[in-house]
Every structure is written in C-alpha cells, then in structure tokens.
Short mmCIF file of C-alpha atoms in Angstrom, two decimals:
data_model
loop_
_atom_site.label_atom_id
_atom_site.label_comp_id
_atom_site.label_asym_id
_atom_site.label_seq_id
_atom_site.Cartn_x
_atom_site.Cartn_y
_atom_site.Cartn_z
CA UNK Y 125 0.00 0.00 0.00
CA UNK Y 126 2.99 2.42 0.79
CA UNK Y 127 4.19 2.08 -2.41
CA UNK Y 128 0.91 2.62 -3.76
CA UNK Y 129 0.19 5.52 -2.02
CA UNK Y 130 4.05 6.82 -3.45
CA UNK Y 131 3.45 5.83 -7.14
CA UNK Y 132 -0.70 8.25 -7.01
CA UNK Y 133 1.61 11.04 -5.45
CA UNK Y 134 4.07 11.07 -7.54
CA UNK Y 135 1.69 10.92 -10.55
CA UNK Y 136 -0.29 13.55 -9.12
CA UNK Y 137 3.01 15.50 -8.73
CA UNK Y 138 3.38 15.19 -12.43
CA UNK Y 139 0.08 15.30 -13.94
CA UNK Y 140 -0.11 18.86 -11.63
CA UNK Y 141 3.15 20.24 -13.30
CA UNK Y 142 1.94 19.60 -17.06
CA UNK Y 143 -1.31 21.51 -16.03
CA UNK Y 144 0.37 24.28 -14.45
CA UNK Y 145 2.55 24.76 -17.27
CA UNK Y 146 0.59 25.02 -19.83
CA UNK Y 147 -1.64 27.35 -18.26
CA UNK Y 148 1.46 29.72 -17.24
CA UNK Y 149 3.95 29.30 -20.22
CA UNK Y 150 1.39 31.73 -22.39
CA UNK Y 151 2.15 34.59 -20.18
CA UNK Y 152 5.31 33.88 -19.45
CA UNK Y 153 6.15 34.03 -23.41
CA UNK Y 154 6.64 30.05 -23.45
CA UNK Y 155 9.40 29.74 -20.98
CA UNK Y 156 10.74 26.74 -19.87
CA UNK Y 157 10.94 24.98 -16.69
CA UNK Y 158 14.22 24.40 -15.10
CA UNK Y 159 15.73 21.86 -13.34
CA UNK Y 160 15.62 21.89 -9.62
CA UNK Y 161 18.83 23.37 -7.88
CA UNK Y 162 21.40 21.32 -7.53
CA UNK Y 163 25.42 21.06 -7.20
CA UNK Y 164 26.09 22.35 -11.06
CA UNK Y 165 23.83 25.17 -9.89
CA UNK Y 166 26.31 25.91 -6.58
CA UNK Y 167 29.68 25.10 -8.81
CA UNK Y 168 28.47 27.44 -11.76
CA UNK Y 169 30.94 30.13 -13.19
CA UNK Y 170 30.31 33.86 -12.71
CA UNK Y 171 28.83 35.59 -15.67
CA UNK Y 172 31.76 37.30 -16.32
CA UNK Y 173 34.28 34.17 -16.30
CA UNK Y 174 36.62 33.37 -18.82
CA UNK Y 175 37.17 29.88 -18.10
CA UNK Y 176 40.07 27.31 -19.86
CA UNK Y 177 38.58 25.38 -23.06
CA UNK Y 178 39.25 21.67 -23.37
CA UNK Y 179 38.10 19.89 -26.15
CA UNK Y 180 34.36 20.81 -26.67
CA UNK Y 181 34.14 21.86 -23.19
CA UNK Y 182 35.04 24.88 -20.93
CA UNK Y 183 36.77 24.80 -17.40
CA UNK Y 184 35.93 26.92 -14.62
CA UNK Y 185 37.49 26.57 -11.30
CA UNK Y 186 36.33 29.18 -8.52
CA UNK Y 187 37.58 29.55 -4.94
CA UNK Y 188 35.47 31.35 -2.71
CA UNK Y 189 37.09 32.24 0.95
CA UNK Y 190 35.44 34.84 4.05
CA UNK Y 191 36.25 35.78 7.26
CA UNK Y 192 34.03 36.53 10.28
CA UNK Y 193 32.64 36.61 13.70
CA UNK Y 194 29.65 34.95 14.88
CA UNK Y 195 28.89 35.82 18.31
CA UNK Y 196 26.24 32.39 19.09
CA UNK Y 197 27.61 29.93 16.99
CA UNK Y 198 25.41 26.99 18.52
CA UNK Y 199 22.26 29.26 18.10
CA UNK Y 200 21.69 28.96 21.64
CA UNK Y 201 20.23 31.20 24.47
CA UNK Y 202 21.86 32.67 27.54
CA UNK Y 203 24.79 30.84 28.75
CA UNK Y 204 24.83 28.46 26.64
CA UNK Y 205 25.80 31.01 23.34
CA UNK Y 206 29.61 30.97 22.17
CA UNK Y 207 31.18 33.18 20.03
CA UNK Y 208 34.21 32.36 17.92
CA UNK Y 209 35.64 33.85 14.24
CA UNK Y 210 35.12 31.84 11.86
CA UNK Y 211 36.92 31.12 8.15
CA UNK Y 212 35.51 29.71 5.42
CA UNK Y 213 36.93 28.23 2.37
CA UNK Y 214 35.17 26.57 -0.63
CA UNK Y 215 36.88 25.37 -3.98
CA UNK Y 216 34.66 23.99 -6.75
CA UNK Y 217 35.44 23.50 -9.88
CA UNK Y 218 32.92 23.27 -13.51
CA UNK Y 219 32.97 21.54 -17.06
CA UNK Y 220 30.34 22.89 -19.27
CA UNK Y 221 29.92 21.83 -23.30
CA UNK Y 222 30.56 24.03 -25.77
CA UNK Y 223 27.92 22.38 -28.08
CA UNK Y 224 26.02 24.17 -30.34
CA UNK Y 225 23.07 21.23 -29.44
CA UNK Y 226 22.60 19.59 -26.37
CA UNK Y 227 24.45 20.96 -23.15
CA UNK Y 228 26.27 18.69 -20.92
CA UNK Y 229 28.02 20.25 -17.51
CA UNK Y 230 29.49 18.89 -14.75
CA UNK Y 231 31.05 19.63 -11.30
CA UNK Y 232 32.16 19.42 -7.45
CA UNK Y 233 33.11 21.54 -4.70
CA UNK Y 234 34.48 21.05 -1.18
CA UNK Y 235 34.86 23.20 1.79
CA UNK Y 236 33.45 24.22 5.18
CA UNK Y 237 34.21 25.77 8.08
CA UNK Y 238 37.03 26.95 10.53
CA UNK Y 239 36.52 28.23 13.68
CA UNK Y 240 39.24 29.91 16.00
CA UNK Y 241 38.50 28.47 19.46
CA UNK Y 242 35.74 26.04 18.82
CA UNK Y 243 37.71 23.40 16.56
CA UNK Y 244 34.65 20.64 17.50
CA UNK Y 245 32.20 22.43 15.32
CA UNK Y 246 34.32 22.72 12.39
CA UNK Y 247 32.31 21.16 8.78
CA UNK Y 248 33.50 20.21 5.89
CA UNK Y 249 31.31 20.04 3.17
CA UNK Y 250 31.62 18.19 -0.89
CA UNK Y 251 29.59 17.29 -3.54
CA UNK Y 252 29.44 16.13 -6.92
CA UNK Y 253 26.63 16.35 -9.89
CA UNK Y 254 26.35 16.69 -13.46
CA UNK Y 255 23.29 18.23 -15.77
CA UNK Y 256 22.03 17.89 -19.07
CA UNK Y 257 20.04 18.55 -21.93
CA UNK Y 258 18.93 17.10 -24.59
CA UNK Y 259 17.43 18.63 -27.54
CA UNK Y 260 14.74 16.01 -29.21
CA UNK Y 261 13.54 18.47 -31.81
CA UNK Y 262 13.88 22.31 -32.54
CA UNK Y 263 10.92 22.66 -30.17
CA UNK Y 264 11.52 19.97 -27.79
CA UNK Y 265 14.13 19.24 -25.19
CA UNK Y 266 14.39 16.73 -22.16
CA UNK Y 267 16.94 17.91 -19.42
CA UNK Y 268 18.20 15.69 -16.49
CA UNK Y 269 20.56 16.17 -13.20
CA UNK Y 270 21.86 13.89 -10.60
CA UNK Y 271 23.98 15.17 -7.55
CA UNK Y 272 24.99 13.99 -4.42
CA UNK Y 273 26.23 16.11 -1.39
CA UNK Y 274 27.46 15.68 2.13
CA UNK Y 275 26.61 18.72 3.87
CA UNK Y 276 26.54 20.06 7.54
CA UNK Y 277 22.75 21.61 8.76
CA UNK Y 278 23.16 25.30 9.58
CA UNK Y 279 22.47 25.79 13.21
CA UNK Y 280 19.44 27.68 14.02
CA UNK Y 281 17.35 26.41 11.44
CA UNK Y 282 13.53 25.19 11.24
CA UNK Y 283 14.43 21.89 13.22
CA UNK Y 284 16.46 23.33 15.97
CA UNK Y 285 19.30 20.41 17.42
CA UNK Y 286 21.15 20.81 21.00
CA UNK Y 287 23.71 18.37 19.64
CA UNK Y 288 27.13 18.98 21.10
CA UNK Y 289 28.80 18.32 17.52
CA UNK Y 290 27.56 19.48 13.98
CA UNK Y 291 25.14 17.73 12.34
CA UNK Y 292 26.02 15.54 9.27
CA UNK Y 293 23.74 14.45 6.43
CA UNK Y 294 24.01 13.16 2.40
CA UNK Y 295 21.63 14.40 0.11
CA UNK Y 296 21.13 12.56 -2.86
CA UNK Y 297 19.26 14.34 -6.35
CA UNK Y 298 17.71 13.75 -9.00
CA UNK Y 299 15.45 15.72 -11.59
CA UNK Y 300 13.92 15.43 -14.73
CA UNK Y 301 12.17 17.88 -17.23
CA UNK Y 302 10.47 17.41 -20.31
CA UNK Y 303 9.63 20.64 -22.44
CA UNK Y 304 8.14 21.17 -25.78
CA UNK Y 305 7.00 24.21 -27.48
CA UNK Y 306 3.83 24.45 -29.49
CA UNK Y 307 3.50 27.78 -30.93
CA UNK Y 308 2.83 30.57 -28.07
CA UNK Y 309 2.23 27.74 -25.77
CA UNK Y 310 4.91 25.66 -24.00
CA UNK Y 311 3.92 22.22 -22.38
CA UNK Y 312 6.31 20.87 -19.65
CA UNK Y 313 6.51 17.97 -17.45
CA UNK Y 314 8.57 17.29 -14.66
CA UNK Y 315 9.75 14.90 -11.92
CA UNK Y 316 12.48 15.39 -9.13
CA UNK Y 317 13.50 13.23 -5.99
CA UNK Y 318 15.80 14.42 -2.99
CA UNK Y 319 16.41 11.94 -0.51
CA UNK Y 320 17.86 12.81 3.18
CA UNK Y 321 20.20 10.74 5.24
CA UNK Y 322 21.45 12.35 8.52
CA UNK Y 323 24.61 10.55 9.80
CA UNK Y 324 23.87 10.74 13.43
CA UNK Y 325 21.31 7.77 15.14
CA UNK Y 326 19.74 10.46 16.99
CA UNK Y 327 18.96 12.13 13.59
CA UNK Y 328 17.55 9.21 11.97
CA UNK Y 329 14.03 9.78 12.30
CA UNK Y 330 14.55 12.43 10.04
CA UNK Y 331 15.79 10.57 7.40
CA UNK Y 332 13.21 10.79 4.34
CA UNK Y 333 12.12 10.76 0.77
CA UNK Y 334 10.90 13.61 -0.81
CA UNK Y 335 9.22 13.47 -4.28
#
C-alpha cells in the first residue's frame, strides 16, 4: 500500500506540473521549466568568467574564501551562546559543453568551516553532480541532473538540534524535465527526488524521501 500511495503522489506530482505549465507558459512568453537546484547550480561560473577550453568543453574553477565573527555559533540562548571567528573556504570546480546542441556540464566543490576556538564544530562540506540537456527536436528538449552532497545543517534552522557536535547528512538528487513548445504555448513535465540521510542515530528519524 505504501508504495501505492508513493506511485498516485508522484503521478499527481506530475500530472499537476503539465497543467500548471501550460496554463502559465502563455504569459510567461513560453518559458521553460528548469531543473531543480542542484550542485552544477552551486559550482556554476560567474557571468563574467573566462574559463580554460578543453576539447568541446570549458573549465571553470572558482575559490570562494570569508572571514568573520559569529557571536552564538550553537544558536543557543543565555549561557549556553559561544562566540568564535570563523573562516571559510570553498573550492569547486565546472565543465560545461561548448555544443552548439545539447548541453552537458558537470562539477564538485568542497569546503566548510574553521573556527578559531571552537575546533569541534568545524564542517567540511563536498559534492558532486552533473546536468544535461537534450534537444529532441527544434521545439523539444528533455533535461536531467543527478547530484549527491554531504553537507553540515546550519544551526538555528527550522528543526532546531542541541547536539554537542555538527550535524552531518548526504543528500542525494535527482530531476527530470520534459519541455516542448507548441506555438505561443509551452507544455512541460517534470519529476524530481531528494532523498535525506542524517549521519547521526539520533537524527535518523529524520531521514526521508521527498518526491
């Protein structure tokens, strides 16, 4: 019955996005619907950026570094708040195609965070994904992604944790579009699954599947 219940949501999820699409697309002047974000999305050059070619594709590496204070790192009242100065540090680098059809990037990144006095919350963060599209026809395309990411949860956020150490979890992703232009009128459909794994046993009941 559970997967049932998964397989009527999902189509629901999809039956919902063609509707809403076509009904949108004529007053949006037949734009298409991107793919969810994802790593290629976080790894993505700068407008501006010259990049290195290779082949058919382009490189484009990007370091990103800061410096600050935080003056409650754990998100915590009272006593319990800590400040520290923190550094952060975040390499990534991106391979997009140079095609004149169909596009084809992909990337990773790694980095996290350093703090001065409060080494046991230090994160490191990576992740890798790739993206594509595929044009069918002239008016047609079919675009894809796939990513997967270890990241650290902010503190502070919706679900708030009193966990002594950071919290660790993997999020895998995957989307899919389908697009196709019929005059004034575009028609879309679309699909994407994240999935959650938190590292910690404590965290485990929040483990889940989202679709």
């Amino acid at each position: 019955m559970k997967t049932n219940r998964h397989f009527v949501g999902t189509l629901r999820s999809i039956l919902f996005a063609v509707v809403a699409a076509a009904l949108i697309a004529p007053a949006a002047g037949a734009q298409e619907l991107e793919l969810p974000y994802g790593v290629t999305d976080r790894v993505a050059p700068e407008s501006d950026a010259a990049g290195s070619k290779f082949g058919g594709f382009t490189a484009y590496p990007k370091l990103n570094v800061s410096a600050g204070y935080d003056d409650n790192i754990l998100a915590q009242e009272g006593s319990l708040a800590k400040d520290d100065g923190r550094f952060k540090v975040e390499p990534s680098l991106a391979y997009e195609s140079d095609w004149s059809r169909n596009k084809l990037s992909i990337g990773g990144f790694v980095g996290g965070d350093l703090y001065a006095d409060y080494t046991s919350q230090d994160s490191l963060n990576w992740g890798v994904g790739g993206a594509g599209q595929l044009d069918v026809l002239e008016s047609s395309n079919v675009q894809g992604s796939v990513g997967y990411q270890q990241l650290t949860e902010a503190r502070g956020g919706i679900v708030s944790t009193t966990t002594p150490d950071p919290v660790l979890y993997d999020l895998l992703q995957a989307g899919l579009v389908g697009n196709h232009r019929l005059d004034q009128l575009n028609l879309a459909v679309s699909a994407q699954f994240d999935q959650y794994d938190y590292d910690e046993a404590s965290q485990k009941y929040r483990n889940r599947d989202i679709w």
